[in-house]
Short mmCIF file of C-alpha atoms in Angstrom, two decimals:
data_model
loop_
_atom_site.label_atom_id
_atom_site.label_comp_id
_atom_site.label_asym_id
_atom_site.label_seq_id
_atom_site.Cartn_x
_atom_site.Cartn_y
_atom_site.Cartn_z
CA UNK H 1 -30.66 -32.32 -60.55
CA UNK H 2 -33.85 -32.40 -58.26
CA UNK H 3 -32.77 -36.05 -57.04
CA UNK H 4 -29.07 -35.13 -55.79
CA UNK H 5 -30.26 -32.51 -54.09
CA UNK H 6 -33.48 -34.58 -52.51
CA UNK H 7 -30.46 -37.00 -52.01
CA UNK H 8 -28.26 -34.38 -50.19
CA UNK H 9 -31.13 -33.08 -48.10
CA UNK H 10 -32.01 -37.01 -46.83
CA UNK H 11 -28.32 -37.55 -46.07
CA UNK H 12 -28.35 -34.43 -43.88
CA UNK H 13 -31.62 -35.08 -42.53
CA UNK H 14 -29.83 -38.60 -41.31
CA UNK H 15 -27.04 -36.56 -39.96
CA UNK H 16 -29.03 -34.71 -37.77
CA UNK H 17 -31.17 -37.46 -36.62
CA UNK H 18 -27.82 -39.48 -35.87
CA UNK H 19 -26.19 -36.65 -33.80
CA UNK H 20 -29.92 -35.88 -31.80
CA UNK H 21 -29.53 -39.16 -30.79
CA UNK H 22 -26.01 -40.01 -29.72
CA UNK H 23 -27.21 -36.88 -27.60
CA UNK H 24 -29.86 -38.18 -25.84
CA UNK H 25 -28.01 -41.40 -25.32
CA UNK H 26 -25.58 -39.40 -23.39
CA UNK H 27 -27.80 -37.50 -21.39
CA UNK H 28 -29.67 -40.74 -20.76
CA UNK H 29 -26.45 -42.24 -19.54
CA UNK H 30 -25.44 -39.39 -17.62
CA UNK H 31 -28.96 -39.99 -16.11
CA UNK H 32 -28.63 -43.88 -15.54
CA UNK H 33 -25.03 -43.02 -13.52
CA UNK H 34 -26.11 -40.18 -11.07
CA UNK H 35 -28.66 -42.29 -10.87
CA UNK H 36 -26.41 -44.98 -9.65
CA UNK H 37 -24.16 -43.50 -7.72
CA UNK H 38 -26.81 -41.42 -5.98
CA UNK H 39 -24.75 -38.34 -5.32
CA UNK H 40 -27.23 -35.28 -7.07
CA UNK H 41 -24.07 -33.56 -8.42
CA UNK H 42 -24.25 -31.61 -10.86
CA UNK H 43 -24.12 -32.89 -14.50
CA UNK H 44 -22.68 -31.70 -17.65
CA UNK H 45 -22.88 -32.61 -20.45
CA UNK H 46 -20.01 -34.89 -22.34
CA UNK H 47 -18.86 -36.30 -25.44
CA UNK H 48 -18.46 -40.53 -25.49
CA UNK H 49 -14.85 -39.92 -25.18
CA UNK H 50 -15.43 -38.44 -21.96
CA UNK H 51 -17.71 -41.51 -20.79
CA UNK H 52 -15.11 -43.86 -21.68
CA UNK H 53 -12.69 -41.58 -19.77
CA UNK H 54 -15.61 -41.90 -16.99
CA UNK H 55 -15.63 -45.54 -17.16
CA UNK H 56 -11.16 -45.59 -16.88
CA UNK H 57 -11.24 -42.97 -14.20
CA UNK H 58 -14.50 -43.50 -11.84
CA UNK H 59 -15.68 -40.51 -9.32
CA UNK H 60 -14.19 -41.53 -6.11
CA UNK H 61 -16.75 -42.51 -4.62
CA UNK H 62 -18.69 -44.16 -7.42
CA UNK H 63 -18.84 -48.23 -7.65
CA UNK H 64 -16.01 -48.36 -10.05
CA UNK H 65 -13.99 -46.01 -7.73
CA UNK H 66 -14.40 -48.67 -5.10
CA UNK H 67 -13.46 -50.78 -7.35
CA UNK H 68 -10.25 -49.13 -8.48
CA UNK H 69 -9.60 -48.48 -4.67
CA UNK H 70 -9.74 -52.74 -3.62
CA UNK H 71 -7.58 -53.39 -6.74
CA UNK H 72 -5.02 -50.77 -5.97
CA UNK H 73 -4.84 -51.97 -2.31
CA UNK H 74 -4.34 -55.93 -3.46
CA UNK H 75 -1.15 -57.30 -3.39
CA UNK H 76 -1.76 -59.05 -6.28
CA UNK H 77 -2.69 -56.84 -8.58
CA UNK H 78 -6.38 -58.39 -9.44
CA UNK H 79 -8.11 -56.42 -11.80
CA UNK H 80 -11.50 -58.10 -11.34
CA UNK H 81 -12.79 -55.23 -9.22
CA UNK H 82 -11.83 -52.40 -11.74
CA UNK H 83 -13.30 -54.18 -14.10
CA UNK H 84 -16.32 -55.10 -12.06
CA UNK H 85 -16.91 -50.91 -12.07
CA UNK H 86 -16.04 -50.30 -15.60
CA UNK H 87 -19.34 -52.90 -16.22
CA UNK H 88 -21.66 -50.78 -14.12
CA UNK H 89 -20.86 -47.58 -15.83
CA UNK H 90 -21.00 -49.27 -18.95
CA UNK H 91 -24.28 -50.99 -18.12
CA UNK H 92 -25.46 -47.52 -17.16
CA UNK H 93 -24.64 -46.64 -20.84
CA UNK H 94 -26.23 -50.06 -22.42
CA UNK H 95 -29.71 -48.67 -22.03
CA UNK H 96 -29.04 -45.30 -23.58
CA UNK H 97 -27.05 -46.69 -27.01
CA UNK H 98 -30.47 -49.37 -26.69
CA UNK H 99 -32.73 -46.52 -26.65
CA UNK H 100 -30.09 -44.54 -29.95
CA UNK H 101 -31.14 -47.28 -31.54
CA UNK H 102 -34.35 -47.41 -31.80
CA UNK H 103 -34.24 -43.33 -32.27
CA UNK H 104 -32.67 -43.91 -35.34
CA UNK H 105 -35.61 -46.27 -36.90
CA UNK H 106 -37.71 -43.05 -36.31
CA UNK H 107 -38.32 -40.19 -38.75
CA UNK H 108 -38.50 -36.65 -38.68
CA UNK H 109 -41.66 -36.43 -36.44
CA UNK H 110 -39.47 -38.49 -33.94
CA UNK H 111 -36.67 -36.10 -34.53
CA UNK H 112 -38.90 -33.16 -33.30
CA UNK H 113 -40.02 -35.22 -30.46
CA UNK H 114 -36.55 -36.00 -29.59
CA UNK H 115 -34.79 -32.31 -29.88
CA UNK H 116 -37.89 -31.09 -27.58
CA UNK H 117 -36.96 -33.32 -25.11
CA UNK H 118 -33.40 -33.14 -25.25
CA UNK H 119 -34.45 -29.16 -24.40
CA UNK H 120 -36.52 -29.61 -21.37
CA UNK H 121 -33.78 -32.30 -20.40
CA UNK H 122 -30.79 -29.72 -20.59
CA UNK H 123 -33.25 -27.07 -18.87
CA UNK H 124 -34.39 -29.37 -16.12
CA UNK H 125 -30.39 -30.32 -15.69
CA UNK H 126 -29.10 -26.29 -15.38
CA UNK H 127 -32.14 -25.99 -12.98
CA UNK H 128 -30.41 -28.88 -10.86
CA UNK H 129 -26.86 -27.60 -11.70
CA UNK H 130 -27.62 -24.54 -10.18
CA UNK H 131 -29.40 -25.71 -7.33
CA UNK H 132 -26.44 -27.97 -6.64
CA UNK H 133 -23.86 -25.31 -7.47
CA UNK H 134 -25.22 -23.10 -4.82
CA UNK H 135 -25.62 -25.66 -2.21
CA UNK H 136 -21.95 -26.42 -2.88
CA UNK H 137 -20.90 -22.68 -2.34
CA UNK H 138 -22.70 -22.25 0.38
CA UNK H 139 -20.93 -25.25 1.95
CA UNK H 140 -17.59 -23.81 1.26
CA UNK H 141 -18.49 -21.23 3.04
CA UNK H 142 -19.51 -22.73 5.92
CA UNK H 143 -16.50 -24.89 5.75
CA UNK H 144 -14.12 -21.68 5.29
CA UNK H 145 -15.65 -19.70 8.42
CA UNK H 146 -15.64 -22.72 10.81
CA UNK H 147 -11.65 -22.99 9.30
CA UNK H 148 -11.16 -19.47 10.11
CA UNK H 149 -12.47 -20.10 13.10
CA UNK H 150 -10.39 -22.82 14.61
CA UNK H 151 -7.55 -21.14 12.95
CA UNK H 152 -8.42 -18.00 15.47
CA UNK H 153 -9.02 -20.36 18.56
CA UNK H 154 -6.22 -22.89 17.59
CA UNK H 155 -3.40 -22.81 20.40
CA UNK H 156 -5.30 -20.13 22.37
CA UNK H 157 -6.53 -20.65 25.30
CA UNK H 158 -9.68 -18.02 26.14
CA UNK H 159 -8.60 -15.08 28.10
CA UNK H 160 -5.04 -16.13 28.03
CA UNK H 161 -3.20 -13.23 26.80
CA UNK H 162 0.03 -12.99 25.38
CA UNK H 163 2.65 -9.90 25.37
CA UNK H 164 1.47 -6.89 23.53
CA UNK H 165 4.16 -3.90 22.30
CA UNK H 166 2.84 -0.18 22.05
CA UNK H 167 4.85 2.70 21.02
CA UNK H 168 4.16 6.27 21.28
CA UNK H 169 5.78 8.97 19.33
CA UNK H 170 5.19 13.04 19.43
CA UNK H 171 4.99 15.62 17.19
CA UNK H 172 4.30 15.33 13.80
CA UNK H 173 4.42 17.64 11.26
CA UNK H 174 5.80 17.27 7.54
CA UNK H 175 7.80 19.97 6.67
CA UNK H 176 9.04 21.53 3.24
CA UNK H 177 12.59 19.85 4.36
CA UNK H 178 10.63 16.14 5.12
CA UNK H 179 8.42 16.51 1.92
CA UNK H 180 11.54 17.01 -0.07
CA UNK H 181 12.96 14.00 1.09
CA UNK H 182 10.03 11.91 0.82
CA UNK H 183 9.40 13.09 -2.85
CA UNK H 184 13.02 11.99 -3.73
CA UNK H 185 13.40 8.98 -1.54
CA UNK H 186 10.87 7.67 -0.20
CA UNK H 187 9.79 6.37 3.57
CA UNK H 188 13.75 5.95 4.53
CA UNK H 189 14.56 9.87 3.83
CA UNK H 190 12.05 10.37 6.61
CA UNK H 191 13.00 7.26 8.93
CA UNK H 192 16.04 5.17 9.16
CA UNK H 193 14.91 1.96 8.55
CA UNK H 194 15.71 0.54 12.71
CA UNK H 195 13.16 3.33 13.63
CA UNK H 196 10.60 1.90 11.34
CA UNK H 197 10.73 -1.29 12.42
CA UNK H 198 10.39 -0.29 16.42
CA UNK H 199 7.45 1.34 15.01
CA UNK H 200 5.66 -0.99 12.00
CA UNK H 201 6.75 -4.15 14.73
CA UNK H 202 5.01 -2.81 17.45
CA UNK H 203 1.74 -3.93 18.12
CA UNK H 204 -0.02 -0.43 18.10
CA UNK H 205 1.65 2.93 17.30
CA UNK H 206 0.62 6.29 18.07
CA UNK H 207 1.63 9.74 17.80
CA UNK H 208 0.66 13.46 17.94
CA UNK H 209 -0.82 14.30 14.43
CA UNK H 210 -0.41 18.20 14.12
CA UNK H 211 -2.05 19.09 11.19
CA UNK H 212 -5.13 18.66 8.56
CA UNK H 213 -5.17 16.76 5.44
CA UNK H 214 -6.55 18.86 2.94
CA UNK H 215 -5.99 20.96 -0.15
CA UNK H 216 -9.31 23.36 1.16
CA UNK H 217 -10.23 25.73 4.01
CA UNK H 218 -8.92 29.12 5.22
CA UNK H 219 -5.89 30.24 6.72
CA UNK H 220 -6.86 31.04 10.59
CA UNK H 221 -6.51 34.61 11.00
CA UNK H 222 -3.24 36.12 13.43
CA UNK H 223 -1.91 32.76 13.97
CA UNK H 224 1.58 32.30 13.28
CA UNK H 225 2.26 28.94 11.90
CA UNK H 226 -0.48 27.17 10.21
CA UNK H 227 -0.20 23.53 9.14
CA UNK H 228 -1.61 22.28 6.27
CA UNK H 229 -0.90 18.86 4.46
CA UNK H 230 -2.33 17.13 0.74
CA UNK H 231 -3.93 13.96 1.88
CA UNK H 232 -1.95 11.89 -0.35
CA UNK H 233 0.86 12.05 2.44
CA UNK H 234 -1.21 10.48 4.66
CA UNK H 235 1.35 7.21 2.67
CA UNK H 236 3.87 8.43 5.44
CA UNK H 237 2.21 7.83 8.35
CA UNK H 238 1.03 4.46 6.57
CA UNK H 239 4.53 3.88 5.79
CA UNK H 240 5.92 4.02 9.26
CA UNK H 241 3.22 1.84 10.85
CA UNK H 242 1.01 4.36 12.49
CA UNK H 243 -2.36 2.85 13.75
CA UNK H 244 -3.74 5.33 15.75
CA UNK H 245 -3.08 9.56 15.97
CA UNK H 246 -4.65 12.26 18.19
CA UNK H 247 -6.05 15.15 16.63
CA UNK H 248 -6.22 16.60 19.97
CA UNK H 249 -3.98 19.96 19.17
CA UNK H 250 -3.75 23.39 18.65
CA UNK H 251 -3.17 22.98 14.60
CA UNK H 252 -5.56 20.25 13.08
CA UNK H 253 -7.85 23.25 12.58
CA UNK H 254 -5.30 25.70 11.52
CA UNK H 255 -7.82 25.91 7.83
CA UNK H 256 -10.72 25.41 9.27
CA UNK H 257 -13.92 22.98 9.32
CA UNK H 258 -13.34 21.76 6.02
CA UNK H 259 -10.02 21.26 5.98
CA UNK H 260 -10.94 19.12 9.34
CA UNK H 261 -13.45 17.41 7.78
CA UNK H 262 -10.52 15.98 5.05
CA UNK H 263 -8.71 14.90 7.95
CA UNK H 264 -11.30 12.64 9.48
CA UNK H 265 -11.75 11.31 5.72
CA UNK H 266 -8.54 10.62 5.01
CA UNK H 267 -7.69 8.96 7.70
CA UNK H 268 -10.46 6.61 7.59
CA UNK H 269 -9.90 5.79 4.29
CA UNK H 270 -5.91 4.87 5.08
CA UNK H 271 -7.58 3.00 8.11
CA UNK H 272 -5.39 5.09 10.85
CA UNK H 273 -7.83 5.72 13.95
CA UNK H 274 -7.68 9.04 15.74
CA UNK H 275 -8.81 10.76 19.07
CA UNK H 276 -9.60 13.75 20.54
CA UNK H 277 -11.73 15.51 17.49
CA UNK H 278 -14.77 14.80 15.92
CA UNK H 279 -18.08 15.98 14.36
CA UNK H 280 -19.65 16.45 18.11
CA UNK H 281 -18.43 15.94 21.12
CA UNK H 282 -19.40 12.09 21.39
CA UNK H 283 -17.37 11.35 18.19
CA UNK H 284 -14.16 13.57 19.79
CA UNK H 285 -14.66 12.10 23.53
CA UNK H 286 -14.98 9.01 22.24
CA UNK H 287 -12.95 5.80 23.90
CA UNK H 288 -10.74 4.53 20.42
CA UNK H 289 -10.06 0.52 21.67
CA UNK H 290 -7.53 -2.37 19.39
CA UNK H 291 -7.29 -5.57 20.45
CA UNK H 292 -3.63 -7.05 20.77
CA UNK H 293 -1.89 -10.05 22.98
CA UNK H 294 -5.47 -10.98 23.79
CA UNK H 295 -5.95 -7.58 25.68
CA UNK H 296 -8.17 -4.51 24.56
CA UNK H 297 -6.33 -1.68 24.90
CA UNK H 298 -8.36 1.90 25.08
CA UNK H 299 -7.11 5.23 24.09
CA UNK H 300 -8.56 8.85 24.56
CA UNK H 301 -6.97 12.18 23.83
CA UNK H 302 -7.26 15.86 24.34
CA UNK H 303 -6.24 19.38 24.17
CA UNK H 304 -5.49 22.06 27.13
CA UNK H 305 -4.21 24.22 24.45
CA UNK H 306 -6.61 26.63 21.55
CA UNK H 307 -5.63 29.51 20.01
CA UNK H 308 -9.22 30.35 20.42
CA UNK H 309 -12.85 29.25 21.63
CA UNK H 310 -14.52 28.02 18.76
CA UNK H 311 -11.84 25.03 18.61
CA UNK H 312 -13.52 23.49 21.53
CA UNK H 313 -16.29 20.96 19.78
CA UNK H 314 -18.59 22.15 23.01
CA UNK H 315 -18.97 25.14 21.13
CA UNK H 316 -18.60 24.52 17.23
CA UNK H 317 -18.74 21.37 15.41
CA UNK H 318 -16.12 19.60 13.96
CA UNK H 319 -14.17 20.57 16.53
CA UNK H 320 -11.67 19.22 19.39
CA UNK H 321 -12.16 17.66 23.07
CA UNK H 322 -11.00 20.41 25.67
CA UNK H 323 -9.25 19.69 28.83
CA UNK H 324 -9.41 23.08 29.59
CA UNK H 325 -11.82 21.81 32.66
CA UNK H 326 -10.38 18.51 33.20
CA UNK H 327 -13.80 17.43 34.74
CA UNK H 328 -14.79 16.32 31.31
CA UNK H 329 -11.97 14.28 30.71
CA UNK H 330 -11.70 12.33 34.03
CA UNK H 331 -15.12 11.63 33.45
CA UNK H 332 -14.31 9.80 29.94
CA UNK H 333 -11.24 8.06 31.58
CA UNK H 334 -13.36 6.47 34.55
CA UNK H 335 -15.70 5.62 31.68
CA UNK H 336 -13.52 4.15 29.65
CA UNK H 337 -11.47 2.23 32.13
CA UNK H 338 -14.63 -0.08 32.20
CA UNK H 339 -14.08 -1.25 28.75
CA UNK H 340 -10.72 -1.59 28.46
CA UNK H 341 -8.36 -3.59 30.03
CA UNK H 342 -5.33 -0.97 29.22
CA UNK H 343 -5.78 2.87 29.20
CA UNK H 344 -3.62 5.76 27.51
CA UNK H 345 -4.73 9.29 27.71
CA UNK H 346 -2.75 11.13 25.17
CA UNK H 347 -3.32 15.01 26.26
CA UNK H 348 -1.71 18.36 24.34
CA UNK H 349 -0.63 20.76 27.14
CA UNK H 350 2.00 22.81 28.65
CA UNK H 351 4.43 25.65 27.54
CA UNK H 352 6.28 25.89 24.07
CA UNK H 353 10.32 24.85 24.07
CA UNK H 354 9.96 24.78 28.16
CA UNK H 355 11.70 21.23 29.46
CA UNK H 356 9.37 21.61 32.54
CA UNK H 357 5.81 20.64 33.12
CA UNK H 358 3.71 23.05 34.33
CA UNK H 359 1.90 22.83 37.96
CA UNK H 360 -1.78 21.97 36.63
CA UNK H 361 0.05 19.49 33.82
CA UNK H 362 1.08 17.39 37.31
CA UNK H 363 -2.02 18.01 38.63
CA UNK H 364 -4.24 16.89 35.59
CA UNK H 365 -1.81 13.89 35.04
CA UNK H 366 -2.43 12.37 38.57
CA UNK H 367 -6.32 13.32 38.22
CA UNK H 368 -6.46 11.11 35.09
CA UNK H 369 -4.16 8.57 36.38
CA UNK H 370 -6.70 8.63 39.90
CA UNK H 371 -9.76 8.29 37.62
CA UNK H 372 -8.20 4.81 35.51
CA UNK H 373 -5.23 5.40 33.26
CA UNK H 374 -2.49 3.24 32.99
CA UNK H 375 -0.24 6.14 31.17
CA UNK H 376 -0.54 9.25 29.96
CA UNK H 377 1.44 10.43 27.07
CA UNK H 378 2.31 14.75 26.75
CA UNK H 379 3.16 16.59 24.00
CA UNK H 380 2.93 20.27 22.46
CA UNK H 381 6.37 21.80 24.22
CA UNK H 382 8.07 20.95 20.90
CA UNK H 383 10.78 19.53 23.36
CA UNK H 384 11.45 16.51 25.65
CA UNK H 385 10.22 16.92 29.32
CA UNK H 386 10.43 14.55 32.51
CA UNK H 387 9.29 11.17 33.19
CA UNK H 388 6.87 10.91 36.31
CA UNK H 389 5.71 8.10 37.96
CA UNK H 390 2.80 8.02 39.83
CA UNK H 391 0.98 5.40 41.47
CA UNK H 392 3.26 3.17 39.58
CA UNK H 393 1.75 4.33 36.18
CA UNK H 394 3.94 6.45 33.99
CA UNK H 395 3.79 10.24 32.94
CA UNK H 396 5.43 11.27 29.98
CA UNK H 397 4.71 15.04 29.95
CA UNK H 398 6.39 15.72 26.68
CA UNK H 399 7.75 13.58 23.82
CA UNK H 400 9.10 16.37 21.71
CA UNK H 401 8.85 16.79 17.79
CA UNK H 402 9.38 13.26 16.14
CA UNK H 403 8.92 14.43 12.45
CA UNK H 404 9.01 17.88 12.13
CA UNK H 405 11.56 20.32 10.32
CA UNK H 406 15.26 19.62 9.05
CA UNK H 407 17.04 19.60 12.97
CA UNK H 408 15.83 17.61 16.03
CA UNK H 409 18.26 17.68 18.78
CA UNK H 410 16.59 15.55 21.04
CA UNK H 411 13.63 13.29 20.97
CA UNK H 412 12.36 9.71 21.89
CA UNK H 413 9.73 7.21 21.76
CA UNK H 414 8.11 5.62 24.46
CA UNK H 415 8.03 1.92 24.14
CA UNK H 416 5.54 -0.09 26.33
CA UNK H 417 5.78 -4.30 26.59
CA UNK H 418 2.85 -5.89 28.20
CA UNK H 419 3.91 -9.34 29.14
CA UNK H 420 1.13 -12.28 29.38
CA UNK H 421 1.42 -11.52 33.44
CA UNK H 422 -0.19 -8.19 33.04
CA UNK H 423 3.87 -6.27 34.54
CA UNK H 424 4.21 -3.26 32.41
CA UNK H 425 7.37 -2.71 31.25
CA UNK H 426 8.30 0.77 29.80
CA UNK H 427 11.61 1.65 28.02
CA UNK H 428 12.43 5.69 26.14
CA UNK H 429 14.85 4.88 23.24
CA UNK H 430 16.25 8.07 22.16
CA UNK H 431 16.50 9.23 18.24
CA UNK H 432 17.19 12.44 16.59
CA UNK H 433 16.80 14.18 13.55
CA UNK H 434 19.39 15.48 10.99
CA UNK H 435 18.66 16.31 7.29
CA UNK H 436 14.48 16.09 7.96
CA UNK H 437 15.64 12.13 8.97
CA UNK H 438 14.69 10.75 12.16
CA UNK H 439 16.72 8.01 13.52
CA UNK H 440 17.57 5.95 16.75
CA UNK H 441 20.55 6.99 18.71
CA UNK H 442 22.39 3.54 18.61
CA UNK H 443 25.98 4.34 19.53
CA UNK H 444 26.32 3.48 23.52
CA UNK H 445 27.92 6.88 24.42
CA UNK H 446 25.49 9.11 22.87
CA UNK H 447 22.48 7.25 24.98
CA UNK H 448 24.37 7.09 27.61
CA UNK H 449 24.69 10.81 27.83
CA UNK H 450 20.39 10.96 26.48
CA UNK H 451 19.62 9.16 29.49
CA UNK H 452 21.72 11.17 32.13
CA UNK H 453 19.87 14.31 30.53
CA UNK H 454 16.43 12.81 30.93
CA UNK H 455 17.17 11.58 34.48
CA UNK H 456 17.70 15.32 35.51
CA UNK H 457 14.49 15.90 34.30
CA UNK H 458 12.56 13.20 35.58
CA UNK H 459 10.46 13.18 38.80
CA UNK H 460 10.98 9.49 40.99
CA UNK H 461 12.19 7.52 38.00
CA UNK H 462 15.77 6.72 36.09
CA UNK H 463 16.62 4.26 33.26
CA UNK H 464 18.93 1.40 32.80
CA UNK H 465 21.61 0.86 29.96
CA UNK H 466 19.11 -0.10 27.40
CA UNK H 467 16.43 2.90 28.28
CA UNK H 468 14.38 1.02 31.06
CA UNK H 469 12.35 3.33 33.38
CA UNK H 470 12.70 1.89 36.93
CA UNK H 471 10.18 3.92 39.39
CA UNK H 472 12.25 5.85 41.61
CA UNK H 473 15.67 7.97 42.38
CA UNK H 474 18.85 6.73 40.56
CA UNK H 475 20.91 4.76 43.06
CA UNK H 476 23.90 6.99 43.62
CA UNK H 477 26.96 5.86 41.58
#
């Protein structure tokens, strides 16, 4: 009994002695080949299989690669060369099975020398692995930001711009009625699909946010409509391809600080930029700029229009940039016109449902247009009101409600294209709502008659047959 099992304990002894050493003569063969080929990549370890697999399919840069490579290009088919490269991998592995061999005459002292260096050989190689691994990341890297980067540049010249789209839109407020048909339907209860795509192909889209995102705050005291949204709505505006809102109205603090505060989070966290409000005054006064065709266009906003003091972020913080002394704000446009090379100044004024801008409306519009903007975009009347021109820079002194209850008789968005030559070309397309659904006007009849009602409200400027503005008097018919 006691010699089959010294007999079973010797034949696994040799066992493990046999395998120890078929291991080292792979590592020592994976040695002998980086070795060889001189590359310092990184090295795993294999079975024999996979050397012989080594030795049919060489690294391509390794001698038998070369090999491989002058064979495959021959005309004749030689295989000398391919075989010329299996030898020097296999001579790599000659020393190695030399070295098993003489392993093997060893006993178990040399199999405890053996497993402790096969250890510090497989240590030493992860050390070098890791090295090499991170080298080679690091190296993709680079490679991937200098790609990105001549991806950027590729077909550009510098400062060569391009055309550049920007729409603006008015009033926005989500009703009951537009909730409703959001909740059942989706984006195209709330804007027929043509809309959306003026608005998500533009290049930047604004529009007159009037309201908070939140579910806290208080009701402001004596105020008759107060406007309060849940910030997962914020999808809408995401929806329609909004990039940019003002804040600057008489609503977005309709519940208060907090409620405010939402507002500033949740749009940041949709990534929709606003103007005109903020957590002081620099924040709220501050220049918003986006890059498109190669330009950077700059855009400011603010409000001529508080239900009471404290709204003002002069005199309570988070608040909203006054233009109550327009001072302020043609100070921020002549600032900002030196970092921009395009400048909108999106400003809440004027009278409720009154088609007609008021006297200091024309006078603050030319005063911001004197100090550096290239447009300035109205709203609060609820309705539309006359285009102005000015200096050759447009006025639109009231947009009307874009998104607001079930009924909108009359509104419009005011398309700009920028072509590479710097010529501003401005068009209104007209769009109503019906059912809490906003939509283009597309029949030629009913624009027609939009733009006849818009030229009697306009002040040196009348459209063409697809909604051009053209500075000046209609030519008489």
């Amino acid at each position: 009994m006691k010699k089959h099992r010294r007999k079973i304990y010797r034949s696994i002894l040799k066992s493990t002695l046999v395998t120890s050493s078929v291991l080292l003569c792979l590592l020592l063969a994976l040695l002998a080949y980086q070795t060889l080929t001189g590359k310092g990549a990184i090295v795993k370890m294999m079975s024999y299989a996979d050397s012989l697999a080594l030795a049919k399919n060489p690294a391509p840069d390794s001698p038998a690669a070369d090999g491989r490579q002058a064979a495959e290009s021959s005309q004749t088919g030689s295989a000398q060369p391919q075989a010329a490269g299996s030898r020097a991998v296999e001579a790599s592995i000659k020393p190695a099975r030399e070295a098993s061999g003489s392993t093997r005459a060893s006993g178990s002292a040399a199999e405890n020398s053996d497993a402790a260096a096969l250890r510090n050989a497989a240590d030493e190689t992860k050390r070098n692995a890791n090295e090499t691994a991170g080298a080679a990341l690091n190296s993709t890297a680079a490679d991937k930001t200098a790609g990105t980067a001549s991806k950027n540049t590729a077909g550009k010249k510098a400062g060569t711009p391009k055309k550049a789209t920007l729409v603006f839109a008015g009033d926005v407020y989500f009703s009951d009625y537009v909730l409703a048909n959001y909740n059942q339907s989706g984006i195209s209860a709330v804007l027929s699909e043509p809309l959306r795509n003026e608005l998500s192909g533009a290049d930047i889209t604004m529009l007159n946010n009037e309201f908070p995102y939140s579910t806290r705050g208080t009701k402001a005291p004596d105020k008759q409509f107060t406007f309060r949204i849940d910030p997962s709505y914020v999808s809408i505006l995401k929806e329609s391809g909004t990039d940019i809102v003002t804040l600057a109205n008489n609503h977005v603090l309709d519940y208060g600080t907090d409620a405010l505060t939402d507002t500033f989070q949740t749009l940041d966290d949709a990534g929709i930029a606003y103007a005109g409000a903020g957590n002081s005054l620099e924040r709220a006064s501050r220049l918003i700029t986006k890059k498109a065709g190669g330009r950077t266009f700059g855009f400011l906003a603010a409000s001529r229009v508080f239900p009471v003091v404290s709204w003002n972020v002069e005199n309570a913080q988070p608040g909203v940039f006054s233009a109550y002394d327009p001072s302020r704000l043609t100070a921020a446009v002549s600032e900002a016109r030196k970092k921009c090379d395009f400048l909108c100044v999106y400003v809440h004024w004027g009278i409720e449902r009154s088609t007609q801008p008021e006297a200091y409306q024309v006078s603050m519009a030319h005063a911001l247009i004197d100090a550096g903007a290239d447009a300035v975009i109205g709203a609060h009347p609820h309705v539309l009101q006359g285009v102005e021109y000015y200096k050759e820079k447009p006025v639109f002194y009231s947009l009307g409600n874009f998104i607001f209850y079930q009924n909108i008789e009359r509104t419009a968005i005011a398309k700009l294209t920028l072509k590479p030559d710097n010529t501003a070309s401005w068009q209104l397309l007209p769009a109503k709502a019906s059912g809490a659904c906003t939509s283009l006007v597309s029949d030629a009849a009913s624009r027609q008659e939009f733009y006849n009602y818009m030229e009697g409200l306009c002040v040196n400027a009348h459209f063409t047959k697809n909604g051009r503005i053209v500075p000046g008097d209609a030519p008489a018919s």
